[in-house]
Short mmCIF file of C-alpha atoms in Angstrom, two decimals:
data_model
loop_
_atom_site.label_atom_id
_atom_site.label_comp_id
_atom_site.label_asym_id
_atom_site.label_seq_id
_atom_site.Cartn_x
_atom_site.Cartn_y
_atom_site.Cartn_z
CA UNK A 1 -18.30 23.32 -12.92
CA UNK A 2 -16.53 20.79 -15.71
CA UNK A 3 -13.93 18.79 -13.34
CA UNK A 4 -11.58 17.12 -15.41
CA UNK A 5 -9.52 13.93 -15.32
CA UNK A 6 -6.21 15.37 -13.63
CA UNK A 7 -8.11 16.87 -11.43
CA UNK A 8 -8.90 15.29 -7.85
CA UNK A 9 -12.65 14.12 -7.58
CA UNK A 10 -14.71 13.73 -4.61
CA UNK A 11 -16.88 11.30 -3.52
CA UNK A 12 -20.13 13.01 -2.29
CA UNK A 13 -22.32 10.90 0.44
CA UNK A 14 -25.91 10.52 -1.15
CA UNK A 15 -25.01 8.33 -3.95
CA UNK A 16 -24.79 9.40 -7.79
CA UNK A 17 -27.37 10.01 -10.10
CA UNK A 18 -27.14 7.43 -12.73
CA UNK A 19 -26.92 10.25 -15.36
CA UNK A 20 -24.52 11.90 -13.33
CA UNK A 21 -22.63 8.65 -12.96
CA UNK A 22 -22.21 8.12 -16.97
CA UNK A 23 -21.12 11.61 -17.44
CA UNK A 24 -18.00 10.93 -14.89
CA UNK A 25 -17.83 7.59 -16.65
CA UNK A 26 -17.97 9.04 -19.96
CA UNK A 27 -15.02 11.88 -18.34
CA UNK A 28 -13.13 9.15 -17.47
CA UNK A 29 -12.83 7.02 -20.87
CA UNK A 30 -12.03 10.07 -22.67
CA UNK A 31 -9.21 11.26 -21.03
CA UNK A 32 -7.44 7.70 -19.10
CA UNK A 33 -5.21 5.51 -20.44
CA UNK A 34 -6.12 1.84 -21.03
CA UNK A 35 -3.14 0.41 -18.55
CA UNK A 36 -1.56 -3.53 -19.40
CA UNK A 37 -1.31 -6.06 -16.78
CA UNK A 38 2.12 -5.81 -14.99
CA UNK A 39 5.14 -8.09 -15.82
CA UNK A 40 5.93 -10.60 -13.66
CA UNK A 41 9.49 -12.04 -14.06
CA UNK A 42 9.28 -15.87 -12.88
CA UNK A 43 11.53 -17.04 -10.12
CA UNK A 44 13.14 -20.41 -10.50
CA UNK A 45 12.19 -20.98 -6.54
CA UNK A 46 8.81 -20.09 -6.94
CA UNK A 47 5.23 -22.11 -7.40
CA UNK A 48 4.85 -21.94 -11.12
CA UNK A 49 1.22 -21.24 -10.77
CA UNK A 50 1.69 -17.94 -9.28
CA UNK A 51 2.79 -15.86 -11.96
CA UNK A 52 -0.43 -16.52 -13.77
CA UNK A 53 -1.87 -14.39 -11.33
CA UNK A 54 -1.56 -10.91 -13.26
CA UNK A 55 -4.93 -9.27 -12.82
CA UNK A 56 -6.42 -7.31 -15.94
CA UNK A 57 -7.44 -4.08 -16.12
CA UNK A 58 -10.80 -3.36 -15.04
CA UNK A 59 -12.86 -0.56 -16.63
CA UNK A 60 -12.98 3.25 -15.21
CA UNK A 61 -13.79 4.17 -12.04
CA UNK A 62 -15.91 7.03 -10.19
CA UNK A 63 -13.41 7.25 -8.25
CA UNK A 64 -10.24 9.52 -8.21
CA UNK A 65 -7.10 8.52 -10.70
CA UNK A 66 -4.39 8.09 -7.95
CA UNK A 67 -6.81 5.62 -6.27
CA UNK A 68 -8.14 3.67 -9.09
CA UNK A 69 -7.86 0.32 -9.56
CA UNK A 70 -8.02 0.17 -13.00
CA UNK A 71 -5.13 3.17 -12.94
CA UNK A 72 -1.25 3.36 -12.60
CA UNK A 73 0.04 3.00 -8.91
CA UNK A 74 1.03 6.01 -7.26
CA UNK A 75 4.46 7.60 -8.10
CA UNK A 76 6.73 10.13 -5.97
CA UNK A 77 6.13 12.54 -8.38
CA UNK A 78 2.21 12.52 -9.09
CA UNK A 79 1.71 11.00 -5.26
CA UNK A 80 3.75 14.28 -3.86
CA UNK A 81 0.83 16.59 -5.24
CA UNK A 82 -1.48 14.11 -3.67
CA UNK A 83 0.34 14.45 -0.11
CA UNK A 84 0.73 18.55 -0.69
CA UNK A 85 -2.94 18.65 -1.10
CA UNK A 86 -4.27 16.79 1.77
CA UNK A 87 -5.76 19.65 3.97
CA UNK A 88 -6.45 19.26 8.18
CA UNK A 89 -9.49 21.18 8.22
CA UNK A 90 -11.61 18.01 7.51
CA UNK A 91 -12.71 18.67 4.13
CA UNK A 92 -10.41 15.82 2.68
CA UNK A 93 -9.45 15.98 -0.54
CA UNK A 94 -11.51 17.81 -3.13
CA UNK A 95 -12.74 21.14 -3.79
CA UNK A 96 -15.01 23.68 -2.41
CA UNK A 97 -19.12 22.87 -2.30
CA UNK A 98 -21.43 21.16 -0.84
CA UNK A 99 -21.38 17.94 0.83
CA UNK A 100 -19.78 15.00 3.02
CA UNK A 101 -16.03 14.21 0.98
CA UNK A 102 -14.26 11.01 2.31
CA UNK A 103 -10.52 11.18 3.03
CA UNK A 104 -8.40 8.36 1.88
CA UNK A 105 -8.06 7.68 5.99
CA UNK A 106 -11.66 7.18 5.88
CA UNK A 107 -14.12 4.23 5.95
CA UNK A 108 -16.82 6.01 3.95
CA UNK A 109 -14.14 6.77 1.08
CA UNK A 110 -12.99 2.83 0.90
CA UNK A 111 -16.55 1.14 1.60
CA UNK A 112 -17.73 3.20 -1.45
CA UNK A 113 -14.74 1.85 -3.65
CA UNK A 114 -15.29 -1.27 -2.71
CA UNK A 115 -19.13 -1.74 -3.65
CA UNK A 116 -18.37 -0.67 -7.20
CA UNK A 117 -15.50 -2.82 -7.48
CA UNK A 118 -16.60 -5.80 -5.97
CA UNK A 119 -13.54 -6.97 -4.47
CA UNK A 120 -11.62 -7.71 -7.45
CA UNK A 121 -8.34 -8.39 -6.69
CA UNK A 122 -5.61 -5.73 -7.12
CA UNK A 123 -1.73 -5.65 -6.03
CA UNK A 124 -0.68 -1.91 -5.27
CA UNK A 125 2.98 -0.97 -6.68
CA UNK A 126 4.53 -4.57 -6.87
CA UNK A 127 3.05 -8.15 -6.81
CA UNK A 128 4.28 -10.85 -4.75
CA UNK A 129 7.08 -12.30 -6.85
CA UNK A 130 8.67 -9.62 -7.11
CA UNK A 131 8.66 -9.29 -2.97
CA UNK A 132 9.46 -12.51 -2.37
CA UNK A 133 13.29 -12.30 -2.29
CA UNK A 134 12.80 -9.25 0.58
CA UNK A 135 10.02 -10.99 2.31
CA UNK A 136 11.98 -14.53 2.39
CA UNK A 137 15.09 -12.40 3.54
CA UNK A 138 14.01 -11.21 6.58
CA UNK A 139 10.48 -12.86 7.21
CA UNK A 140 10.50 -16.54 8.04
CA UNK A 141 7.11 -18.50 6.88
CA UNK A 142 6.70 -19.82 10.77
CA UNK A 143 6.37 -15.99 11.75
CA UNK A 144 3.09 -14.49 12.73
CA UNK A 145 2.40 -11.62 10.11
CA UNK A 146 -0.05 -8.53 10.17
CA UNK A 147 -0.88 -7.14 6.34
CA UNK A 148 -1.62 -3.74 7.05
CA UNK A 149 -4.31 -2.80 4.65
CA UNK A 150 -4.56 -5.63 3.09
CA UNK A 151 -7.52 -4.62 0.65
CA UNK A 152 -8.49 -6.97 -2.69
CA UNK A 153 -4.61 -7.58 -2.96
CA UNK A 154 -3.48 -11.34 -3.84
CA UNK A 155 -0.22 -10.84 -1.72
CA UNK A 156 -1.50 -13.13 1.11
CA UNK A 157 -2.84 -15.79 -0.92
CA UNK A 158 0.50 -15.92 -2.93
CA UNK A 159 2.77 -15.69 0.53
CA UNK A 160 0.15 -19.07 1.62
CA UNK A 161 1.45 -20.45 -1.49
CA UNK A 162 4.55 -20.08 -0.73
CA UNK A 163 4.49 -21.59 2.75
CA UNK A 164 3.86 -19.03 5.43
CA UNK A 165 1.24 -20.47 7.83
CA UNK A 166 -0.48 -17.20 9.69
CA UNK A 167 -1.30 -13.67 8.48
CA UNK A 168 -3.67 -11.80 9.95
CA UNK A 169 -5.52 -9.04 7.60
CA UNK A 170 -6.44 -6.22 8.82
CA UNK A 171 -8.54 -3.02 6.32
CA UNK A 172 -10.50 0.20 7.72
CA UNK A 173 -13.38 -1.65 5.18
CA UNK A 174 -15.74 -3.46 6.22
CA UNK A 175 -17.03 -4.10 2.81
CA UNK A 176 -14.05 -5.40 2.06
CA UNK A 177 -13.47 -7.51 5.00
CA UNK A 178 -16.42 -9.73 4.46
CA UNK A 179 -15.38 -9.68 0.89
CA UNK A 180 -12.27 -11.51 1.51
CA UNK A 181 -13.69 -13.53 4.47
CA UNK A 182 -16.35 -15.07 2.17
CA UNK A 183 -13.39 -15.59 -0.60
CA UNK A 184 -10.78 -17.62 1.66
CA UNK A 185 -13.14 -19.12 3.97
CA UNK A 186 -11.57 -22.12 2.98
CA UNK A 187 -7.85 -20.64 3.76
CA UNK A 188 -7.52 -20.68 7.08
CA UNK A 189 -3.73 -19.41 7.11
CA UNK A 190 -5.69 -16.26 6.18
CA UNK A 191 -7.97 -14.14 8.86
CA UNK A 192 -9.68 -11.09 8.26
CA UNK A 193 -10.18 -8.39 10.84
CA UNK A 194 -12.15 -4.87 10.09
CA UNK A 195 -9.67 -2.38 12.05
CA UNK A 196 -8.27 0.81 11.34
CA UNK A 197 -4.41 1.01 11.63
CA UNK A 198 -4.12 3.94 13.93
CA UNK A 199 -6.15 2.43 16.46
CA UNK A 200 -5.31 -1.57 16.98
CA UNK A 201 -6.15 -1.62 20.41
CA UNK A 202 -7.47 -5.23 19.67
CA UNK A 203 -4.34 -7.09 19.52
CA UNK A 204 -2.07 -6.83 22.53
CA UNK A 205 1.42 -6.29 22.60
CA UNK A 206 4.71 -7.48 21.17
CA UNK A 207 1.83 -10.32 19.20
CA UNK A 208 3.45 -10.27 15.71
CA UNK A 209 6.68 -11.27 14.39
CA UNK A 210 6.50 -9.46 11.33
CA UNK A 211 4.12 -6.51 9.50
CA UNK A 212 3.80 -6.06 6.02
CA UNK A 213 2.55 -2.10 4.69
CA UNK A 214 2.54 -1.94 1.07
CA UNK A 215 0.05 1.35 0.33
CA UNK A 216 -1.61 2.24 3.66
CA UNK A 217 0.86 5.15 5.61
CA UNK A 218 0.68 6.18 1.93
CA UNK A 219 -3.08 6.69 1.56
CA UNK A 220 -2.96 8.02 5.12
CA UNK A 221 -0.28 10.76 4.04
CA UNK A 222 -2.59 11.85 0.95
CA UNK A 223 -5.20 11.91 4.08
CA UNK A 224 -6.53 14.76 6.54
CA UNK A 225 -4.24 15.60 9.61
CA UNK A 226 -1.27 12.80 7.48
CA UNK A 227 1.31 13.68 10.35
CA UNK A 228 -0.77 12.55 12.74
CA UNK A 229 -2.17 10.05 11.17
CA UNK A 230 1.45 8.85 10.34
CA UNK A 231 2.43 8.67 13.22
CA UNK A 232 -0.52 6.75 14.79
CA UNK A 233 0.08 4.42 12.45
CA UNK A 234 3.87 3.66 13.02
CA UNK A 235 3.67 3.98 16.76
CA UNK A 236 0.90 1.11 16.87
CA UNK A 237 2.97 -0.92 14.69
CA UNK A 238 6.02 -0.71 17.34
CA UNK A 239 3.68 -1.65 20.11
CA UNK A 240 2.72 -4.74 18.06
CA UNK A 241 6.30 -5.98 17.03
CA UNK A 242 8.10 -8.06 19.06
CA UNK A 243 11.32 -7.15 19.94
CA UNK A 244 13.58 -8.35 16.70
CA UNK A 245 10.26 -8.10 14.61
CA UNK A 246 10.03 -6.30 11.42
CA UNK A 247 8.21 -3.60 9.62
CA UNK A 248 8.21 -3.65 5.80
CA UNK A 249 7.28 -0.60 4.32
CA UNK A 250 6.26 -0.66 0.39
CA UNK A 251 6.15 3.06 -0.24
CA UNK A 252 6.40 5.10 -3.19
CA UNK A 253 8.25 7.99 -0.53
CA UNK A 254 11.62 8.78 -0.98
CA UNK A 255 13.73 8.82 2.55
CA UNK A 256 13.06 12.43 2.88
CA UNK A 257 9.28 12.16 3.10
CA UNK A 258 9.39 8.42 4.97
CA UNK A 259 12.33 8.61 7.43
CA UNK A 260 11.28 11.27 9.59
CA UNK A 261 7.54 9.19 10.11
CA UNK A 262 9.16 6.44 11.00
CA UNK A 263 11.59 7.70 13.65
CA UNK A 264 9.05 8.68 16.11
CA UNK A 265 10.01 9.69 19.58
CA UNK A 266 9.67 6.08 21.35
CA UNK A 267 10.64 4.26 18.47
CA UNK A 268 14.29 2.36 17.80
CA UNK A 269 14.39 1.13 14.43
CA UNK A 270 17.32 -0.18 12.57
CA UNK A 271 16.61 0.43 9.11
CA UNK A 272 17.76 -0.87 5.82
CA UNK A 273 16.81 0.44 2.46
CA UNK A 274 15.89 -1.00 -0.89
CA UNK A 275 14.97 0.80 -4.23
CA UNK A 276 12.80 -1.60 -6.57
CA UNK A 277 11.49 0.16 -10.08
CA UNK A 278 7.92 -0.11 -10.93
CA UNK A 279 6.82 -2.89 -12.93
CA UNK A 280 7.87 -2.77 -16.41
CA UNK A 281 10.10 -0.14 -16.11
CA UNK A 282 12.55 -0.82 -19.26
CA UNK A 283 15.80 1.00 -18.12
CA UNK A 284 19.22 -0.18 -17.71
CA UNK A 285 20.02 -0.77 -14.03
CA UNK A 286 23.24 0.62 -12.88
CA UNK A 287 23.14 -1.88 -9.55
CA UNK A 288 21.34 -4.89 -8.23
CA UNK A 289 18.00 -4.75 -6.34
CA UNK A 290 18.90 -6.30 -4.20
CA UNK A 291 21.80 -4.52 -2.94
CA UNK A 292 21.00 -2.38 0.13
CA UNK A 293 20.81 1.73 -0.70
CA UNK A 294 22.95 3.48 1.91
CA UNK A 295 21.71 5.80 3.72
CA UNK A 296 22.85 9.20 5.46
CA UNK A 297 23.40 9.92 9.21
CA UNK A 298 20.29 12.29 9.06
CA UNK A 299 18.15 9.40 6.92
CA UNK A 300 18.27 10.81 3.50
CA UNK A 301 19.60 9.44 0.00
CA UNK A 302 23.76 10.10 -0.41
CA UNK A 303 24.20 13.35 -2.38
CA UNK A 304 23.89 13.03 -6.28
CA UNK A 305 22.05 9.11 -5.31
CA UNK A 306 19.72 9.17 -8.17
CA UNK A 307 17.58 5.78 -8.55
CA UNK A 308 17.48 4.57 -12.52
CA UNK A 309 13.64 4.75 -12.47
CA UNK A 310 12.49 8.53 -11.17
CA UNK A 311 9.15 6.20 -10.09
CA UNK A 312 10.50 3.13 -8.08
CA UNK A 313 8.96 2.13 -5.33
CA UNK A 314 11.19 1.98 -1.75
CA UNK A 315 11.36 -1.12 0.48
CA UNK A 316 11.93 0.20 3.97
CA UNK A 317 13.07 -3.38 6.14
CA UNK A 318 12.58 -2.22 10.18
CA UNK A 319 13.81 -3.76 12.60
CA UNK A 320 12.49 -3.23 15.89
CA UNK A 321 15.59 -2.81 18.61
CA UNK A 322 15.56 -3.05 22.36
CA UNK A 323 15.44 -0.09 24.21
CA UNK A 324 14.44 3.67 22.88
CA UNK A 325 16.15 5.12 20.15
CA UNK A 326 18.57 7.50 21.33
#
């Protein structure tokens, strides 16, 4: 059967042929475009040094479009296919046939990605700078952080640069993991912990000040069983804040598809929204960034609220309250 580039791949436990693996490769050239390194708008405040940082584009992977590194971030409209798709009868994502297929919640699925790629560094939706005035807003550098996810990204090394002492990394790989360990041995405002986000039993409670999600609840909502899975997620997080701690959520979801994961049950979060268009995205803004995004009493964007860029990426600050919500 001829799969296509639109269409989602799977990665089949066994390993690939290596003719098999240059006619995907060959699939892949034909149809994908060649993507530029993202612009990154300097910030008078910021280490000079750090905007250098822009990583080039690597060459095609085996591995599905949405998840490539050498592709486009994930936008609400391609990543809402993604999150329709995910099915809760185990099979993942994928077709029919044959075969072990790794969800995006899986170990298998990132361990795999990871050998090809090596570790090479990749930010998901938004680099650093462009962060920094949300993360300096409501994260002070003293505060103990958890990046949630934290994959090949340069975000921690940049936030080290920029003067925050402790962040603990945490990714379901542990390819990765001893990736970055061997990489920032010599950091040692950086740990790195192998530990799946639905399950952080490890670390007790109310230990962070601060955790940082720029990617993950979204891979796990393209997942198998993504309600659950969502809500795993979250819940831990709330056991992990302090009280007056904060959850940043980097999401390409629109309130609609985010809100109602992140109000669970025995969680009381005061949230405030930001809208921040992709990288590069040329249109003429209508209202600062930085200005918070009301939202509705039922969580959703004000009627006839239409962001200038239909693929911007939503900064979701949560702040963890006493008490249960209400």
């Amino acid at each position: 059967m001829r799969i296509g580039w639109r269409r989602r791949r799977r990665v089949v436990a066994g390993g690939w042929s290596q003719a098999r693996a240059h006619r995907y490769r060959c699939r892949c050239s034909s149809h994908s475009p060649q993507p530029s390194p993202p612009t990154i708008l300097p910030s008078p405040a910021y280490p000079p040094h750090l905007h250098q940082l822009a990583r080039p584009p690597t060459p095609p992977s085996l591995f599905p479009r949405t998840m490539s590194s050498s592709s486009a971030p994930l936008t609400p409209r391609g990543a809402a296919a993604e999150e329709g798709a995910a099915r809760s009868d185990g099979t993942g994502i994928g077709g029919g046939g044959g075969g072990t297929v790794f969800s995006y919640g899986e170990a298998g699925y990132w361990d795999a990605r990871y050998v090809e790629e090596g570790g090479a560094p990749y930010d998901w939706y938004q680099r650093y700078a462009a962060l920094r005035p949300f993360v300096r807003r409501f994260v002070p550098p003293a505060s103990r952080l958890l990046m949630i996810g934290c994959g090949s990204a340069l975000m921690s090394e940049d936030m080290v640069a920029d003067g925050y002492r402790e962040i603990i990394n945490i990714d379901i790989s542990s390819v990765l993991i001893e990736l970055m360990r061997k990489k920032y041995f010599d950091l040692p405002q950086l740990q790195y912990m192998q530990m799946d986000v639905r399950d952080m039993s490890k670390f007790p409670d109310e230990s962070f000040d601060c955790a940082i999600d720029k990617g993950t609840l979204d891979s796990l909502m393209c997942g198998v069983e993504a309600p659950l899975s969502a809500a795993q997620m979250v819940l831990e997080v709330d056991r992990l804040l302090k009280p007056g701690g904060v959850f940043m959520l980097i999401t390409y979801g629109d309130p609609s598809a985010r809100i109602p994961h992140l109000n669970q049950p025995v969680c009381n979060w005061e949230i405030v929204l930001y809208i921040l268009p992709r990288p590069g995205f040329k249109g003429n803004a209508r209202r600062s960034v930085f200005d918070p995004v009301p939202l509705t009493e039922n969580g959703r964007l004000p009627d006839g609220y239409i962001p200038e860029d239909p693929d911007s990426h939503y900064i979701y600050v949560c702040k963890k309250m006493h008490g249960l919500q209400g």
